[in-house]
Coordinates of C-alpha atoms and ligand atoms in Angstrom, one line a residue:
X1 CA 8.8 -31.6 11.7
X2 CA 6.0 -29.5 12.8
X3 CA 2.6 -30.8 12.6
X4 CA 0.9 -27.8 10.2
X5 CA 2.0 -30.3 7.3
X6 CA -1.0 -32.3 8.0
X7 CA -1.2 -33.5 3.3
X8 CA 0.5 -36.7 3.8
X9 CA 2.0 -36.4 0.2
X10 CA 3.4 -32.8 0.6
X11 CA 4.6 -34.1 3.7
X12 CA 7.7 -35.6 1.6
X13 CA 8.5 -32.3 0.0
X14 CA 10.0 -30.7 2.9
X15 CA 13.6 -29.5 2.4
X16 CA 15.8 -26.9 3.6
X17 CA 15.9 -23.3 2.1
X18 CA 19.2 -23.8 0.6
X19 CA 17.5 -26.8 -1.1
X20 CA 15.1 -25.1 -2.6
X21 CA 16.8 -22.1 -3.5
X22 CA 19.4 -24.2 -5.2
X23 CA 16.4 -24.6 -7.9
X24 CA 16.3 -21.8 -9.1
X25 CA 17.7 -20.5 -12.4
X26 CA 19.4 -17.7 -13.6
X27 CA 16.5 -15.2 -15.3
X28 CA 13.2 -16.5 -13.6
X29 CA 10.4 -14.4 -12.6
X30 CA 9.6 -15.3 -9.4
X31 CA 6.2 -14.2 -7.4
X32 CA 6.5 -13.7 -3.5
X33 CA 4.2 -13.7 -0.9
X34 CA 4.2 -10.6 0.9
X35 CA 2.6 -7.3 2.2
X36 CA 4.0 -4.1 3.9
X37 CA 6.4 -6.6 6.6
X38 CA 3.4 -8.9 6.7
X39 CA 3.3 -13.0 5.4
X40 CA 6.5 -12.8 2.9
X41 CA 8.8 -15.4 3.2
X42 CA 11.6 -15.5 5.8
X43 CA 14.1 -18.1 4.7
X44 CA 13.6 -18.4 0.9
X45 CA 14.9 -15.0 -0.3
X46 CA 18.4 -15.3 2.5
X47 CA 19.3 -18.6 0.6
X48 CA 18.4 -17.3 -3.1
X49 CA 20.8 -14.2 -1.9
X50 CA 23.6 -16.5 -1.2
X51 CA 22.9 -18.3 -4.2
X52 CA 22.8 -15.3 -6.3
X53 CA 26.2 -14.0 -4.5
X54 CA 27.5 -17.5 -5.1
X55 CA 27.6 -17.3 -8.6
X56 CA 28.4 -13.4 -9.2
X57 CA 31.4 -14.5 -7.0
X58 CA 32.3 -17.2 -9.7
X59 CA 31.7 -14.5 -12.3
X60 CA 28.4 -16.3 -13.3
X61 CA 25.4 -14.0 -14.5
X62 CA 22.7 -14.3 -12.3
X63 CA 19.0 -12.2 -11.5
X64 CA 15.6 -12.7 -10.9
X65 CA 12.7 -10.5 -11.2
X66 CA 11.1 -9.9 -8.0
X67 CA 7.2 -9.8 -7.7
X68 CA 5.2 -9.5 -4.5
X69 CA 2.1 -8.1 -3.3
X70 CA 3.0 -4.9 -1.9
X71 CA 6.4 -4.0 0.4
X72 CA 8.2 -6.7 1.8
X73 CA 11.0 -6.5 4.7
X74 CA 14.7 -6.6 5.1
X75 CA 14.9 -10.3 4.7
X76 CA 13.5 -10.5 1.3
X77 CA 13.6 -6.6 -0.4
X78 CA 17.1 -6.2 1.6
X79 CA 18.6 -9.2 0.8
X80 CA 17.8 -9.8 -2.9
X81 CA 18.7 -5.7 -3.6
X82 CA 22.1 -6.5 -2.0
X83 CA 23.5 -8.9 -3.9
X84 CA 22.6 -6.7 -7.2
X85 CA 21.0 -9.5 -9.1
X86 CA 17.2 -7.9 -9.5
X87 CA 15.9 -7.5 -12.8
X88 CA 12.4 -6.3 -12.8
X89 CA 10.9 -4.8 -9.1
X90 CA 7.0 -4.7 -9.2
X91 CA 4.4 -3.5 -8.3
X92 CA 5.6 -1.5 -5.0
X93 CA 8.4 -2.0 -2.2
X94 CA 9.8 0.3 0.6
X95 CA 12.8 -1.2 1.3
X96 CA 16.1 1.3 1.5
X97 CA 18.3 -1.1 -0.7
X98 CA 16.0 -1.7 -2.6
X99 CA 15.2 1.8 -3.5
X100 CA 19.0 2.3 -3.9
X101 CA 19.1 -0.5 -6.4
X102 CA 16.1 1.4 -8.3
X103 CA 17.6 4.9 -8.4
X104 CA 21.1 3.6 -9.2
X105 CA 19.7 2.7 -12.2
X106 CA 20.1 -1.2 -11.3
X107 CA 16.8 -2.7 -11.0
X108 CA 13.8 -2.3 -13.3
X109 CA 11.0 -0.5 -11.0
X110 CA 7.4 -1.7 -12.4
X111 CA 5.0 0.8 -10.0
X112 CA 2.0 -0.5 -10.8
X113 CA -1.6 -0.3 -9.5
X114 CA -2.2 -3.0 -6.8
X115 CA -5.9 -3.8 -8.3
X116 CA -3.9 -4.1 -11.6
X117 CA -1.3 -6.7 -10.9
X118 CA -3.3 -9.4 -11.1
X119 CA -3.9 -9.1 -14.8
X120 CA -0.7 -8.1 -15.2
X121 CA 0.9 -11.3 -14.2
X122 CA -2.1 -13.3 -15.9
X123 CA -1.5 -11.7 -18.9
X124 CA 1.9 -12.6 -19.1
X125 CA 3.4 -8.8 -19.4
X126 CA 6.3 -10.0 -16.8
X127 CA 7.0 -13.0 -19.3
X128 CA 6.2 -16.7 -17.1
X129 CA 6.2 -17.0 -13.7
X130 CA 9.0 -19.3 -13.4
X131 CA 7.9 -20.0 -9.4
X132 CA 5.7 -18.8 -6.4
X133 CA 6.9 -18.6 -3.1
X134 CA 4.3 -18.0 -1.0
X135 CA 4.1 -18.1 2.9
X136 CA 1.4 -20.3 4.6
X137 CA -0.2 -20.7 8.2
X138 CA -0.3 -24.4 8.2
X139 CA -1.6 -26.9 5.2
X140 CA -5.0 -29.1 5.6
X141 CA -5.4 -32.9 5.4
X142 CA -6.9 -32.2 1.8
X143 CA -3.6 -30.4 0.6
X144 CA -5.9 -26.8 0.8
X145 CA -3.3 -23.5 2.2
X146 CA -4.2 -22.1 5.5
X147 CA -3.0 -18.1 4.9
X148 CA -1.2 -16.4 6.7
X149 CA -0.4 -12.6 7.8
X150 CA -1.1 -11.5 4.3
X151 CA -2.6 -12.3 0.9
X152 CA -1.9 -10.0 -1.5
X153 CA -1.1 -11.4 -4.7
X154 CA -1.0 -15.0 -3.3
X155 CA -3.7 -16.6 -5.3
X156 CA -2.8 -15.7 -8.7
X157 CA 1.1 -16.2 -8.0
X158 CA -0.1 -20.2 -6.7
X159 CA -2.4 -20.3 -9.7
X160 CA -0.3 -19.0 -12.3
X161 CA 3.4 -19.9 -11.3
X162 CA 5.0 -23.2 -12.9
X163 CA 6.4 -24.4 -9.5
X164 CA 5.9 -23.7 -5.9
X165 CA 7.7 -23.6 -2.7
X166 CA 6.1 -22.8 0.1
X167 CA 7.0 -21.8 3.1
X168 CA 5.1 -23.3 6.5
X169 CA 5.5 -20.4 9.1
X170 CA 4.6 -21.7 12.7
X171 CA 4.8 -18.6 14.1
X172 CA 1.6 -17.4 12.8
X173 CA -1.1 -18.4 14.4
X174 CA -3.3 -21.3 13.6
X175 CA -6.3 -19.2 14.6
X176 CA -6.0 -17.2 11.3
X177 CA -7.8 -20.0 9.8
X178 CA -11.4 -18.6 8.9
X179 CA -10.3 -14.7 8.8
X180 CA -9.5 -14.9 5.2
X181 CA -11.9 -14.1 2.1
X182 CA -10.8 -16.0 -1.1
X183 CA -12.4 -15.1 -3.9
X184 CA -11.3 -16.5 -7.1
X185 CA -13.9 -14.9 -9.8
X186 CA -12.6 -11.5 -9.5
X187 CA -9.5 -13.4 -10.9
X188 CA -11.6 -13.9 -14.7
X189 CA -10.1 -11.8 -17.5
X190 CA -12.0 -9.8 -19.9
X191 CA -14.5 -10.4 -21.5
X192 CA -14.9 -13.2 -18.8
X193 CA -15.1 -10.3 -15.6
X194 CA -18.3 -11.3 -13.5
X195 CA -19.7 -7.9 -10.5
X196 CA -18.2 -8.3 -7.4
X197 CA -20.7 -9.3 -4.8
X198 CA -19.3 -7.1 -2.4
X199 CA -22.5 -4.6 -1.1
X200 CA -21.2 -4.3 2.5
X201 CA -17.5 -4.5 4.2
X202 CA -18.2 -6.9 6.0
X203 CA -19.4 -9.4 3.1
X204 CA -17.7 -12.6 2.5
X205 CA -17.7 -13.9 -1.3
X206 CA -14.8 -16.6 -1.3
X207 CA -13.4 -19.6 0.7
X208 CA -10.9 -19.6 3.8
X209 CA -7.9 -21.1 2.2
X210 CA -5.9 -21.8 -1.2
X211 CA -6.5 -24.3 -3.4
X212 CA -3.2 -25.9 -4.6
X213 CA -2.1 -27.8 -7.6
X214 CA 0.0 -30.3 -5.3
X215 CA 1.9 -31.6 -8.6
X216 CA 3.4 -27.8 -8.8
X217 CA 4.5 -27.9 -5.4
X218 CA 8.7 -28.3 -5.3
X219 CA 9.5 -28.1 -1.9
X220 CA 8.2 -26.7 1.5
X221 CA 10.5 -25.2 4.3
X222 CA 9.4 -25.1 7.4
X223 CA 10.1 -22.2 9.5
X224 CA 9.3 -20.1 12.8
X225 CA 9.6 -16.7 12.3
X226 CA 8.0 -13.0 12.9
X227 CA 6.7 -11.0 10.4
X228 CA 8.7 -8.1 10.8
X229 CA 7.1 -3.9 10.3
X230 CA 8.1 -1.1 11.5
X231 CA 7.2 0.0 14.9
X232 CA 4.7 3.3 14.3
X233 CA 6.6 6.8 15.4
X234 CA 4.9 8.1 18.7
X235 CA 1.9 10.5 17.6
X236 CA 3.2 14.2 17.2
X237 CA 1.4 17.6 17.4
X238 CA 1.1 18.1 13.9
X239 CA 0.0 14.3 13.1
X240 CA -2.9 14.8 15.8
X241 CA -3.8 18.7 14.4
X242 CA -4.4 16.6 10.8
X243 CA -6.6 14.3 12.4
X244 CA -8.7 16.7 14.4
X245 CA -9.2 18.4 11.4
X246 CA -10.3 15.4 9.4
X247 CA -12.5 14.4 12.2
X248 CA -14.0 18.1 11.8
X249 CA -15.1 17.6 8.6
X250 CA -16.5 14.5 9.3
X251 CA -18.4 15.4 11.6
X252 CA -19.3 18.8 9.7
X253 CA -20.5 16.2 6.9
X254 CA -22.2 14.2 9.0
X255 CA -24.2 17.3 10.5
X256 CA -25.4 18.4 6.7
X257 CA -26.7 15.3 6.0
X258 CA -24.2 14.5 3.4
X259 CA -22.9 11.2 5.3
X260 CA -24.3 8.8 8.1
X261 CA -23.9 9.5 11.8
X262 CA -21.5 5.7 11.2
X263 CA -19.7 7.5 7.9
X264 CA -19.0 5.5 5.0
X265 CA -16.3 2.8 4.9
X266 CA -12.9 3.5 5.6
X267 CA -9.8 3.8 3.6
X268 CA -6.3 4.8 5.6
X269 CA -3.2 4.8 3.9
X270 CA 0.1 3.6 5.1
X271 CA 2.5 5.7 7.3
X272 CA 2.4 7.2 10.9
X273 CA -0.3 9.9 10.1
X274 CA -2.7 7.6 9.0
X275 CA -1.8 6.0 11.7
X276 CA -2.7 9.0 13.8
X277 CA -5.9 9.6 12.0
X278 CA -6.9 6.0 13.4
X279 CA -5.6 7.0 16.5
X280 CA -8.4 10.5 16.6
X281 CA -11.2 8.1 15.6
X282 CA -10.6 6.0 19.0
X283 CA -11.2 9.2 21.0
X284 CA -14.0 10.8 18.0
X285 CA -17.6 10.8 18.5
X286 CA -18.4 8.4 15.8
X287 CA -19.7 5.2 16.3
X288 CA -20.2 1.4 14.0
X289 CA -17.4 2.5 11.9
X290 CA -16.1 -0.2 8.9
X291 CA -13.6 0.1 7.0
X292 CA -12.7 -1.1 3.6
X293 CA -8.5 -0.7 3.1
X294 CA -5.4 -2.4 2.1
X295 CA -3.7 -2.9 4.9
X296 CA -4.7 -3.2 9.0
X297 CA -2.6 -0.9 10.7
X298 CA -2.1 -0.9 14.8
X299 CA -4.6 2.0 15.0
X300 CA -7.5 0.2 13.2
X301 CA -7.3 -2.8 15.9
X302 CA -7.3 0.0 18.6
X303 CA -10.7 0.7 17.3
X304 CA -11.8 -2.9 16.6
X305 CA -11.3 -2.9 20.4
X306 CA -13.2 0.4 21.5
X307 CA -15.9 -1.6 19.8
X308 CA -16.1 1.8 17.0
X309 CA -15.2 0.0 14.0
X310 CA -17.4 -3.1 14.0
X311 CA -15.8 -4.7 11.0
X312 CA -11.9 -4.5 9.2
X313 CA -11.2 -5.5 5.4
X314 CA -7.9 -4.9 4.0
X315 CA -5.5 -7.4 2.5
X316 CA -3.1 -7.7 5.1
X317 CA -1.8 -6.6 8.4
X318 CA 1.0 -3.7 8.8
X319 CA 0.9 -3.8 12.7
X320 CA 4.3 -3.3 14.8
X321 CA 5.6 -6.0 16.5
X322 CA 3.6 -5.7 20.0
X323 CA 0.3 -5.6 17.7
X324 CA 1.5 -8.6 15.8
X325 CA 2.1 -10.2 18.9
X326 CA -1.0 -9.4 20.1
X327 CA -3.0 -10.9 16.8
X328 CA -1.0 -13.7 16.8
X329 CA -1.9 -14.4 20.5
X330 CA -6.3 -13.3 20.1
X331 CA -6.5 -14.4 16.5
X332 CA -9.8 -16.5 17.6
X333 CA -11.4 -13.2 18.9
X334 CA -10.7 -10.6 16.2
X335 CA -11.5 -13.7 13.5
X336 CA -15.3 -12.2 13.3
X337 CA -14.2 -8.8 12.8
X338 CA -11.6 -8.9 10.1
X339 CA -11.5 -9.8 7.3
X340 CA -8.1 -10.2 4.7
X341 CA -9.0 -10.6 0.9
X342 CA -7.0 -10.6 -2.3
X343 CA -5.3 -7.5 -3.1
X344 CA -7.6 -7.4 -6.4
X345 CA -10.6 -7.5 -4.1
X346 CA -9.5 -5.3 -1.2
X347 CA -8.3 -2.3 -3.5
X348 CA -11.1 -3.2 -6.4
X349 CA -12.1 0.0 -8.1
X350 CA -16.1 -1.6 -8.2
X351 CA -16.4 -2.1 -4.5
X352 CA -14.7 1.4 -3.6
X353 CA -16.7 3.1 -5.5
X354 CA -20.2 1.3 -5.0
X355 CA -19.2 1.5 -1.2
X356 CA -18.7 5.1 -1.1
X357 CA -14.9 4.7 0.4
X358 CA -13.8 7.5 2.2
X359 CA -10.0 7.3 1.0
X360 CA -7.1 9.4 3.2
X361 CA -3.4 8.6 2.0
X362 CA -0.4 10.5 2.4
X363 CA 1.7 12.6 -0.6
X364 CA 5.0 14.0 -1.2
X365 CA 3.8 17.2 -2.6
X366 CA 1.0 18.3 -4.0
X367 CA 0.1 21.7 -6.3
X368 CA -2.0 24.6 -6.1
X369 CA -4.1 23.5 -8.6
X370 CA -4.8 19.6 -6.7
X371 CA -2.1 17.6 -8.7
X372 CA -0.7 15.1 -6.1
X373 CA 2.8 13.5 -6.3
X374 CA 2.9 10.3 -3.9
X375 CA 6.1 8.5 -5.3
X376 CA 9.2 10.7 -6.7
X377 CA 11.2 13.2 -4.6
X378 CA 12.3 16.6 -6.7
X379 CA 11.1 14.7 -10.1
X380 CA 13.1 11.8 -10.8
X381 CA 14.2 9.7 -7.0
X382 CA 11.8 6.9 -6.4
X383 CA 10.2 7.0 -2.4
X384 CA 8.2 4.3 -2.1
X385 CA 5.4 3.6 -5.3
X386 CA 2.3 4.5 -6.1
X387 CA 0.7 1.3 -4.3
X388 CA -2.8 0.9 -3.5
X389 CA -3.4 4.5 -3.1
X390 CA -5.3 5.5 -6.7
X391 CA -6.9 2.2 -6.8
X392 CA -8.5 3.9 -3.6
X393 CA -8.3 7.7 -4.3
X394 CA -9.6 7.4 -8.4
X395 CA -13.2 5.3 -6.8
X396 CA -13.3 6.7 -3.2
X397 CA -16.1 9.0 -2.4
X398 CA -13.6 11.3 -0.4
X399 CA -10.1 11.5 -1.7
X400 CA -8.6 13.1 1.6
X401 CA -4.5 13.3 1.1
X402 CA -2.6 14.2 4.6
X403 CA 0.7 15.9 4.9
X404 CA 3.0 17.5 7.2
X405 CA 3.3 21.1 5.4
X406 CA 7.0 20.9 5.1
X407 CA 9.9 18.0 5.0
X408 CA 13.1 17.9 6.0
X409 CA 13.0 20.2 9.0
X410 CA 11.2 22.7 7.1
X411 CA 13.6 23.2 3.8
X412 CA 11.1 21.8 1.3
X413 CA 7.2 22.9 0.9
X414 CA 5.0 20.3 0.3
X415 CA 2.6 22.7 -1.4
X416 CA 4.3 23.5 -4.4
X417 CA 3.3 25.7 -7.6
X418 CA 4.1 22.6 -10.0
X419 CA 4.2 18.6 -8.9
X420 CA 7.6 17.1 -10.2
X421 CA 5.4 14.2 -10.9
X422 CA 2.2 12.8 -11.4
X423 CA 0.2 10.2 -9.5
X424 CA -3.0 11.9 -8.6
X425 CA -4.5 14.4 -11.0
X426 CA -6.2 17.2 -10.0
X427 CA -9.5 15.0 -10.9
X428 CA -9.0 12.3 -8.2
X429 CA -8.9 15.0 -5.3
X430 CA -11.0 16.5 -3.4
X431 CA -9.6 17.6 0.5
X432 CA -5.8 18.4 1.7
X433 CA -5.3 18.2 5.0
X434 CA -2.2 19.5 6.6
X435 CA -1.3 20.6 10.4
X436 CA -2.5 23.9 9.2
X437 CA -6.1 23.6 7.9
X438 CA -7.8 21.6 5.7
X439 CA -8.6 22.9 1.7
X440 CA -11.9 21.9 0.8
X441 CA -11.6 21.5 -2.9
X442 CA -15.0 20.4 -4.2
X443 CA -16.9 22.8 -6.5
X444 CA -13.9 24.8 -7.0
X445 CA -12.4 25.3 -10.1
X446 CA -8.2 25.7 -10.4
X447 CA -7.8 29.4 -9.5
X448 CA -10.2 28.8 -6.3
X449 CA -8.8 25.7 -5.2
X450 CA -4.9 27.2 -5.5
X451 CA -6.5 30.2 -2.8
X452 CA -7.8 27.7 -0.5
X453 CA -5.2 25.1 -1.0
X454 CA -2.1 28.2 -0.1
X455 CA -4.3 29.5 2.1
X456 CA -5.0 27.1 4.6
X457 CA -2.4 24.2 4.0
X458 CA 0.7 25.8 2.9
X459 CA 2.9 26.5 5.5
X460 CA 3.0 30.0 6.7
X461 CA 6.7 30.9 5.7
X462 CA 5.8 29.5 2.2
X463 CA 2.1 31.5 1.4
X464 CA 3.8 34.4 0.6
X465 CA 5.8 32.8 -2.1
X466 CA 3.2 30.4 -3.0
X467 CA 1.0 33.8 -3.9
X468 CA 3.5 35.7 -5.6
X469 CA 4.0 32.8 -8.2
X470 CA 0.3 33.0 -8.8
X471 CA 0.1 36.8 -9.8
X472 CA 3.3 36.1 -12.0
X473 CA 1.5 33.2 -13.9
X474 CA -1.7 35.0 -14.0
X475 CA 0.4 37.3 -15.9
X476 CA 2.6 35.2 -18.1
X477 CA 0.2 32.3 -18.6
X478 CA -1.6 32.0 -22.2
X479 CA -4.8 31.2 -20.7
X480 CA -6.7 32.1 -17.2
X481 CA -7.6 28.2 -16.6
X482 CA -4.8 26.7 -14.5
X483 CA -2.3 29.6 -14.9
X484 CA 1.3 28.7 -15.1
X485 CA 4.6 30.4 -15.1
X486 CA 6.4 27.5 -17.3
X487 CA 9.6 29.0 -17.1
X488 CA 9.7 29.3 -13.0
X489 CA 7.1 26.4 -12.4
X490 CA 9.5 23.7 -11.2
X491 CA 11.9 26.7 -9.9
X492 CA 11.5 25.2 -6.4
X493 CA 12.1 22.2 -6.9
X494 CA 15.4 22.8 -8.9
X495 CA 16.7 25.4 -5.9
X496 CA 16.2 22.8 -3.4
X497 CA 18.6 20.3 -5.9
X498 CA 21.0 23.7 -6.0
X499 CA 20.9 25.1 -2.5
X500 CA 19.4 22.4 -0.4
X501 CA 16.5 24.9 0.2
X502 CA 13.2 25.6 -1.8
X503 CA 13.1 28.6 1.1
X504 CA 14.1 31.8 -1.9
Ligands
0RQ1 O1 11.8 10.9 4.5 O2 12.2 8.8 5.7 O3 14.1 10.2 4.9 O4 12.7 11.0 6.8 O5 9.5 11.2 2.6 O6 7.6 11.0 4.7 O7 6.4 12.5 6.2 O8 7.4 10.3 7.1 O9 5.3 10.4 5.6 O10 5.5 7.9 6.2 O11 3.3 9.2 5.8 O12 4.9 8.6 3.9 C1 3.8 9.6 0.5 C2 5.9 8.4 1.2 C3 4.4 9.5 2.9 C4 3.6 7.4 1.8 C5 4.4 8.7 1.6 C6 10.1 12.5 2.9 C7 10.1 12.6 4.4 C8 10.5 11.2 4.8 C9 8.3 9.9 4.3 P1 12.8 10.2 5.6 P2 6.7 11.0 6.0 P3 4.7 8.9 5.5 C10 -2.2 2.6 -0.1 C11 -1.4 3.7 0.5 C12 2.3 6.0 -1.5 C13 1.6 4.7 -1.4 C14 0.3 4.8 -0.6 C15 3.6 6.6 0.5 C16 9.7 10.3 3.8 O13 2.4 7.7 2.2 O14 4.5 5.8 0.2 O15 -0.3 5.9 -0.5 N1 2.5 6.7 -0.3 N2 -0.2 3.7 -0.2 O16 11.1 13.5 4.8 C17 11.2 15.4 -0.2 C18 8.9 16.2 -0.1 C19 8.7 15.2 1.0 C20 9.8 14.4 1.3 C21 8.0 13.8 2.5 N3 8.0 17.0 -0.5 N4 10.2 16.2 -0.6 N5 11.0 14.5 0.7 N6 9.3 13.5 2.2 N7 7.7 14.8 1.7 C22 -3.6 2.4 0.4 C23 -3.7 1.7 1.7 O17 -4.8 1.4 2.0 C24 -2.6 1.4 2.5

């Protein structure tokens, strides 16, 4: 046994995976630890798969409803999606069986808010939390829970869940203790809400660990495993063209007088060109950076270490393994400088806004008119979920979406005349950015911004097109506002279903 048990009573509660799996019945709800690959547990969600499989094979009924704080990995989204016993999926995952399970039509997808689930789950809109199962660093004398790579949903799931196993992970480091913000207010519902005290990034409202109803705890597996992301693709041209332009306007910005000469607090969303965005800001000109985010990505510690950004709060890490290793092994040092919060005080509408977040997240597509789609591919295929990114983009100060102009090797625009769906409106954006240019959309009203927006973001091949729908819904439209052609405005969309192409 290792020695992060260090609760004499919950000392007795350790049992193997199977074991605790094994309590699980048919129909719970079950709330996970987890966060884009970071924190979730590793041995739990194999040995509910094989207990799932176990009774499918004996022609048993069997599914749980899987809630987590963000993404998980393989081990847990993979495995549970495989064995085709998930009912309800919420709030966001990533995970390629599990996204087959959703657009088979197989599991329920929730996409919900992040700041939202809290609530949610509180409110009992999932039905009971049957169980938590929630990853932890190490356990104190006085039965408190050390976190670990990620909070995310943590303290509500240990708060509101029936039972609990936990899951004792060794490989994280005991270091982590004193890097996380716990904050259990923010956790009052309405008309009990109390202000966030959160004036600066770098505030800390809460206490380092969990508290624990020890009576709820089950059984605790111990286990000595990585958190496992994806490594980050190598930095292309066009990744590095959307940052330089992003770091343009900044810096423009900063020269009017309209932001500090230290910007406002950071928001990057997840995916290699945020990653790349990070990546300009080590070589930019700006200095005592923060950053107020969701999830600490391998290009935020790069700055941490250039000394730029002085502070990082997020909810989590998403770092690739050699970064993981690397915060595992100087957890002591970068203790001071980050900071990981619950996932209702990370993405909390209140503190984005009063902190004047500068928000950049990626999209699918997005219109001429500044509609943003972040979640469904030609209307109906689930990608990923809407995540944290309109908890961030609705409050920020700057709603900055990147994209590569085009997808899939050029066959699809990702300036289109009409968004097949809806996650950002028009209202909650104010700059594109793609390898192209950058459409500055404040001030502008529908017709201005679709000129700017096909002017300098749409890819050159598609301008033409993109202008010729215009003139043809400025003449068929019944009303000069947001002209639109309804007859041809998805046309692209359903040519690329037809022909594999949305090139005419
Ligand atoms: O498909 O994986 O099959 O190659 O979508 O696209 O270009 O690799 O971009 O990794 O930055 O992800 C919006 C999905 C972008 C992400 C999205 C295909 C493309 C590829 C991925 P393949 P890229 P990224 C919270 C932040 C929502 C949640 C969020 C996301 C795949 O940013 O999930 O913002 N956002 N969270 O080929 C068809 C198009 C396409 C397309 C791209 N128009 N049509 N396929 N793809 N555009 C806040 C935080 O603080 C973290």
């Amino acid at each position: 046994m290792s020695g992060r048990i260090r609760n004499e009573s919950l000392r007795s509660k350790v049992m193997t995976a199977g074991e605790a799996a094994a309590l699980v019945q048919d129909g719970w709800t079950i709330g996970f630890s987890g966060f884009t690959g970071a924190g979730y547990p590793k041995e739990f969600p194999g040995a509910l798969a094989a207990r799932i499989n176990a009774a499918h094979d004996a022609g048993e009924p069997f599914r749980v409803n899987v809630l987590t704080g963000a993404s998980t990995a393989p081990e847990l989204d993979g495995a549970l999606a495989r064995t085709g016993g998930v009912g309800i999926r919420a709030p966001y995952q990533s995970d390629p069986d599990m996204r087959s399970a959703i657009n088979a039509g197989d599991a329920d997808y929730l996409d919900i808010h992040l700041s939202h689930m809290g609530q949610q789950v509180r409110r009992g809109y999932f039905g009971r939390l049957n169980l938590a199962v929630v990853e932890v660093t190490a356990i104190t004398e006085d039965g408190k829970l050390v976190p670990s790579s990620s909070v995310g949903m943590n303290r509500t799931y240990l708060d509101e869940a029936d039972f609990i196993v936990l899951e004792v992970n060794e490989w994280q480091s005991e270091e982590l203790l004193g890097m996380h913000d716990i904050f259990y207010d923010v956790g009052n519902l309405p008309p009990h809400r109390v202000p966030l005290p959160i004036r600066t990034a770098s505030d800390r409202i809460g206490q380092p660990v969990f508290d624990v109803d020890p009576a709820k705890v089950v059984g605790i597996i111990e286990t000595n495993s990585a958190d496992r992301n994806t490594p980050f693709k190598p930095l292309d041209d066009d990744s590095k063209a959307i940052a330089g332009y992003l770091l343009e306007f900044l810096g423009d910005e900063v020269r009017k007088g309209r932001l500090p000469e230290n910007l406002l607090p950071l928001q990057s969303g997840v995916g290699n060109i945020a990653n790349a965005v990070l990546a300009g800001l080590a070589e930019g000109p700006f200095e005592n950076l923060t950053s107020y985010t969701e999830v600490i990505q391998d290009g935020m510690v790069d700055l941490l270490d250039t000394g730029k950004l002085t502070v990082a709060s997020a909810t989590a890490f998403s770092l690739s393994p050699e970064y993981a290793e690397r915060m595992n092994r100087e957890a002591a040092d970068y203790r001071s400088k980050i900071i990981l919060r619950p996932q209702d005080v990370s993405n909390n509408p209140e503190a984005v806004r009063r902190l004047g977040v500068i928000a950049c997240n990626g999209l699918i597509e997005a219109d001429i008119y500044g509609n943003v789609n972040s979640t469904h591919i030609m209307g109906s295929r689930m990608q990923n979920g809407i995540g944290g990114s309109a908890d961030f983009a609705r409050n920020a100060y700057h709603s900055i979406f990147v994209t590569p102009s085009t997808a899939k090797r050029g066959a699809i625009s990702c300036i289109v005349p009409m968004v097949s769906h809806v996650d950002h409106s028009e209202h909650s954006t104010s700059m594109f950015i793609t390898e192209h240019g950058i459409a500055d959309l404040r001030g502008l009203s529908p017709r201005k911004r679709s000129k700017v927006i096909i002017d300098n973001c749409a890819h050159p091949d598609f301008r033409e097109p993109l202008r010729e729908y215009v003139k043809l819904a400025e003449k068929k439209a019944n009303g000069m506002h947001t002209p639109h052609d309804l007859a041809s405005a998805l046309g692209w969309h359903v040519r690329f279903l037809e022909t594999g192409t949305m090139r005419p």
